[in-house]
Amino acid sequence: RLTWAGDGGEIDFEEGEIKSARCEAMSGEPAFYRLLERTEGSFVFQAGKRQTAPDAMPATMFLLMEGMRRLDEARKQGGAQRPSAAR
């Protein structure tokens, strides 16, 4: 669970792989990318069984590489735009 300025989101892992993400009104891959944009906040790790069904998520390495690419592109554009949640 990640929190910042009264808001937050969650990323669920299973055996080291990302299985679901939730942030604002989004879930899945778009929510993961939105969470990746955060530069401040705090997190809490809670072990145990996931309470929600898994989302259809790509492999964790893909999510991280694509997320970093999106952040890099946003920085190159002056940081004025948020990385798009859509592919």
mmCIF file with all atom_site columns, C-alpha atoms in Angstrom:
data_model
loop_
_atom_site.group_PDB
_atom_site.id
_atom_site.type_symbol
_atom_site.label_atom_id
_atom_site.label_alt_id
_atom_site.label_comp_id
_atom_site.label_asym_id
_atom_site.label_entity_id
_atom_site.label_seq_id
_atom_site.pdbx_PDB_ins_code
_atom_site.Cartn_x
_atom_site.Cartn_y
_atom_site.Cartn_z
_atom_site.occupancy
_atom_site.B_iso_or_equiv
_atom_site.pdbx_formal_charge
_atom_site.auth_seq_id
_atom_site.auth_comp_id
_atom_site.auth_asym_id
_atom_site.auth_atom_id
_atom_site.pdbx_PDB_model_num
ATOM 1  C CA . ARG A 1 1  ? 0.000   0.000   0.000   1.00 0.00 ? 1  ARG A CA 1
ATOM 2  C CA . LEU A 1 2  ? 1.340   3.394   -1.024  1.00 0.00 ? 2  LEU A CA 1
ATOM 3  C CA . THR A 1 3  ? 0.014   6.644   0.437   1.00 0.00 ? 3  THR A CA 1
ATOM 4  C CA . TRP A 1 4  ? 0.628   10.326  -0.229  1.00 0.00 ? 4  TRP A CA 1
ATOM 5  C CA . ALA A 1 5  ? -1.218  13.549  0.616   1.00 0.00 ? 5  ALA A CA 1
ATOM 6  C CA . GLY A 1 6  ? -4.435  11.791  1.634   1.00 0.00 ? 6  GLY A CA 1
ATOM 7  C CA . ASP A 1 7  ? -4.530  9.519   -1.417  1.00 0.00 ? 7  ASP A CA 1
ATOM 8  C CA . GLY A 1 8  ? -3.021  6.149   -2.208  1.00 0.00 ? 8  GLY A CA 1
ATOM 9  C CA . GLY A 1 9  ? -2.981  2.917   -4.094  1.00 0.00 ? 9  GLY A CA 1
ATOM 10 C CA . GLU A 1 10 ? -1.961  -0.722  -3.895  1.00 0.00 ? 10 GLU A CA 1
ATOM 11 C CA . ILE A 1 11 ? 0.214   -3.174  -5.778  1.00 0.00 ? 11 ILE A CA 1
ATOM 12 C CA . ASP A 1 12 ? -0.223  -6.888  -5.111  1.00 0.00 ? 12 ASP A CA 1
ATOM 13 C CA . PHE A 1 13 ? 2.634   -9.340  -5.605  1.00 0.00 ? 13 PHE A CA 1
ATOM 14 C CA . GLU A 1 14 ? 2.685   -13.114 -5.746  1.00 0.00 ? 14 GLU A CA 1
ATOM 15 C CA . GLU A 1 15 ? 5.973   -15.005 -5.878  1.00 0.00 ? 15 GLU A CA 1
ATOM 16 C CA . GLY A 1 16 ? 7.778   -11.783 -6.803  1.00 0.00 ? 16 GLY A CA 1
ATOM 17 C CA . GLU A 1 17 ? 5.494   -10.914 -9.738  1.00 0.00 ? 17 GLU A CA 1
ATOM 18 C CA . ILE A 1 18 ? 3.025   -8.023  -9.842  1.00 0.00 ? 18 ILE A CA 1
ATOM 19 C CA . LYS A 1 19 ? -0.481  -9.473  -9.982  1.00 0.00 ? 19 LYS A CA 1
ATOM 20 C CA . SER A 1 20 ? -2.698  -6.403  -9.564  1.00 0.00 ? 20 SER A CA 1
ATOM 21 C CA . ALA A 1 21 ? -2.607  -2.652  -9.016  1.00 0.00 ? 21 ALA A CA 1
ATOM 22 C CA . ARG A 1 22 ? -5.194  -0.101  -7.935  1.00 0.00 ? 22 ARG A CA 1
ATOM 23 C CA . CYS A 1 23 ? -4.937  3.694   -7.866  1.00 0.00 ? 23 CYS A CA 1
ATOM 24 C CA . GLU A 1 24 ? -7.644  6.344   -7.993  1.00 0.00 ? 24 GLU A CA 1
ATOM 25 C CA . ALA A 1 25 ? -10.454 4.836   -10.119 1.00 0.00 ? 25 ALA A CA 1
ATOM 26 C CA . MET A 1 26 ? -8.015  2.720   -12.145 1.00 0.00 ? 26 MET A CA 1
ATOM 27 C CA . SER A 1 27 ? -6.881  -0.859  -11.863 1.00 0.00 ? 27 SER A CA 1
ATOM 28 C CA . GLY A 1 28 ? -4.360  -3.053  -13.628 1.00 0.00 ? 28 GLY A CA 1
ATOM 29 C CA . GLU A 1 29 ? -1.613  -1.720  -15.872 1.00 0.00 ? 29 GLU A CA 1
ATOM 30 C CA . PRO A 1 30 ? -2.837  1.934   -15.992 1.00 0.00 ? 30 PRO A CA 1
ATOM 31 C CA . ALA A 1 31 ? -2.941  2.030   -12.178 1.00 0.00 ? 31 ALA A CA 1
ATOM 32 C CA . PHE A 1 32 ? 0.604   0.644   -11.947 1.00 0.00 ? 32 PHE A CA 1
ATOM 33 C CA . TYR A 1 33 ? 1.937   3.379   -14.247 1.00 0.00 ? 33 TYR A CA 1
ATOM 34 C CA . ARG A 1 34 ? 0.110   6.054   -12.258 1.00 0.00 ? 34 ARG A CA 1
ATOM 35 C CA . LEU A 1 35 ? 1.654   4.747   -9.027  1.00 0.00 ? 35 LEU A CA 1
ATOM 36 C CA . LEU A 1 36 ? 5.089   4.717   -10.636 1.00 0.00 ? 36 LEU A CA 1
ATOM 37 C CA . GLU A 1 37 ? 4.793   8.471   -11.225 1.00 0.00 ? 37 GLU A CA 1
ATOM 38 C CA . ARG A 1 38 ? 4.805   9.186   -7.486  1.00 0.00 ? 38 ARG A CA 1
ATOM 39 C CA . THR A 1 39 ? 8.023   10.734  -6.189  1.00 0.00 ? 39 THR A CA 1
ATOM 40 C CA . GLU A 1 40 ? 6.946   11.215  -2.566  1.00 0.00 ? 40 GLU A CA 1
ATOM 41 C CA . GLY A 1 41 ? 4.877   9.279   -0.083  1.00 0.00 ? 41 GLY A CA 1
ATOM 42 C CA . SER A 1 42 ? 5.168   6.231   2.107   1.00 0.00 ? 42 SER A CA 1
ATOM 43 C CA . PHE A 1 43 ? 4.483   2.547   1.776   1.00 0.00 ? 43 PHE A CA 1
ATOM 44 C CA . VAL A 1 44 ? 3.495   -0.348  3.984   1.00 0.00 ? 44 VAL A CA 1
ATOM 45 C CA . PHE A 1 45 ? 4.148   -3.971  3.109   1.00 0.00 ? 45 PHE A CA 1
ATOM 46 C CA . GLN A 1 46 ? 1.441   -6.354  4.269   1.00 0.00 ? 46 GLN A CA 1
ATOM 47 C CA . ALA A 1 47 ? 2.135   -10.061 3.919   1.00 0.00 ? 47 ALA A CA 1
ATOM 48 C CA . GLY A 1 48 ? -0.754  -12.403 3.406   1.00 0.00 ? 48 GLY A CA 1
ATOM 49 C CA . LYS A 1 49 ? -3.206  -13.567 0.817   1.00 0.00 ? 49 LYS A CA 1
ATOM 50 C CA . ARG A 1 50 ? -4.422  -11.087 -1.768  1.00 0.00 ? 50 ARG A CA 1
ATOM 51 C CA . GLN A 1 51 ? -8.001  -9.978  -1.153  1.00 0.00 ? 51 GLN A CA 1
ATOM 52 C CA . THR A 1 52 ? -8.772  -9.149  -4.792  1.00 0.00 ? 52 THR A CA 1
ATOM 53 C CA . ALA A 1 53 ? -8.715  -11.149 -8.007  1.00 0.00 ? 53 ALA A CA 1
ATOM 54 C CA . PRO A 1 54 ? -5.547  -10.721 -10.076 1.00 0.00 ? 54 PRO A CA 1
ATOM 55 C CA . ASP A 1 55 ? -5.623  -8.301  -13.006 1.00 0.00 ? 55 ASP A CA 1
ATOM 56 C CA . ALA A 1 56 ? -4.426  -9.293  -16.469 1.00 0.00 ? 56 ALA A CA 1
ATOM 57 C CA . MET A 1 57 ? -0.916  -7.899  -15.964 1.00 0.00 ? 57 MET A CA 1
ATOM 58 C CA . PRO A 1 58 ? 2.145   -8.216  -18.203 1.00 0.00 ? 58 PRO A CA 1
ATOM 59 C CA . ALA A 1 59 ? 5.358   -9.582  -16.715 1.00 0.00 ? 59 ALA A CA 1
ATOM 60 C CA . THR A 1 60 ? 6.852   -7.450  -13.950 1.00 0.00 ? 60 THR A CA 1
ATOM 61 C CA . MET A 1 61 ? 10.033  -6.734  -15.934 1.00 0.00 ? 61 MET A CA 1
ATOM 62 C CA . PHE A 1 62 ? 7.925   -5.417  -18.829 1.00 0.00 ? 62 PHE A CA 1
ATOM 63 C CA . LEU A 1 63 ? 5.922   -3.187  -16.470 1.00 0.00 ? 63 LEU A CA 1
ATOM 64 C CA . LEU A 1 64 ? 9.090   -1.720  -14.982 1.00 0.00 ? 64 LEU A CA 1
ATOM 65 C CA . MET A 1 65 ? 10.829  -1.163  -18.318 1.00 0.00 ? 65 MET A CA 1
ATOM 66 C CA . GLU A 1 66 ? 7.723   0.368   -19.918 1.00 0.00 ? 66 GLU A CA 1
ATOM 67 C CA . GLY A 1 67 ? 7.101   2.526   -16.849 1.00 0.00 ? 67 GLY A CA 1
ATOM 68 C CA . MET A 1 68 ? 10.666  3.855   -16.921 1.00 0.00 ? 68 MET A CA 1
ATOM 69 C CA . ARG A 1 69 ? 10.376  4.547   -20.657 1.00 0.00 ? 69 ARG A CA 1
ATOM 70 C CA . ARG A 1 70 ? 7.194   6.552   -20.062 1.00 0.00 ? 70 ARG A CA 1
ATOM 71 C CA . LEU A 1 71 ? 8.779   8.553   -17.251 1.00 0.00 ? 71 LEU A CA 1
ATOM 72 C CA . ASP A 1 72 ? 11.841  9.238   -19.398 1.00 0.00 ? 72 ASP A CA 1
ATOM 73 C CA . GLU A 1 73 ? 9.657   10.431  -22.287 1.00 0.00 ? 73 GLU A CA 1
ATOM 74 C CA . ALA A 1 74 ? 7.710   12.737  -19.948 1.00 0.00 ? 74 ALA A CA 1
ATOM 75 C CA . ARG A 1 75 ? 10.976  14.228  -18.636 1.00 0.00 ? 75 ARG A CA 1
ATOM 76 C CA . LYS A 1 76 ? 12.214  14.802  -22.193 1.00 0.00 ? 76 LYS A CA 1
ATOM 77 C CA . GLN A 1 77 ? 9.001   16.712  -22.904 1.00 0.00 ? 77 GLN A CA 1
ATOM 78 C CA . GLY A 1 78 ? 9.724   19.024  -20.002 1.00 0.00 ? 78 GLY A CA 1
ATOM 79 C CA . GLY A 1 79 ? 7.813   17.113  -17.373 1.00 0.00 ? 79 GLY A CA 1
ATOM 80 C CA . ALA A 1 80 ? 4.683   19.139  -18.115 1.00 0.00 ? 80 ALA A CA 1
ATOM 81 C CA . GLN A 1 81 ? 2.710   16.067  -19.108 1.00 0.00 ? 81 GLN A CA 1
ATOM 82 C CA . ARG A 1 82 ? 2.014   12.951  -17.131 1.00 0.00 ? 82 ARG A CA 1
ATOM 83 C CA . PRO A 1 83 ? 3.022   9.725   -18.844 1.00 0.00 ? 83 PRO A CA 1
ATOM 84 C CA . SER A 1 84 ? 0.000   8.296   -20.600 1.00 0.00 ? 84 SER A CA 1
ATOM 85 C CA . ALA A 1 85 ? -1.660  5.357   -18.881 1.00 0.00 ? 85 ALA A CA 1
ATOM 86 C CA . ALA A 1 86 ? -2.524  3.899   -22.285 1.00 0.00 ? 86 ALA A CA 1
ATOM 87 C CA . ARG A 1 87 ? -0.075  2.045   -24.517 1.00 0.00 ? 87 ARG A CA 1
#
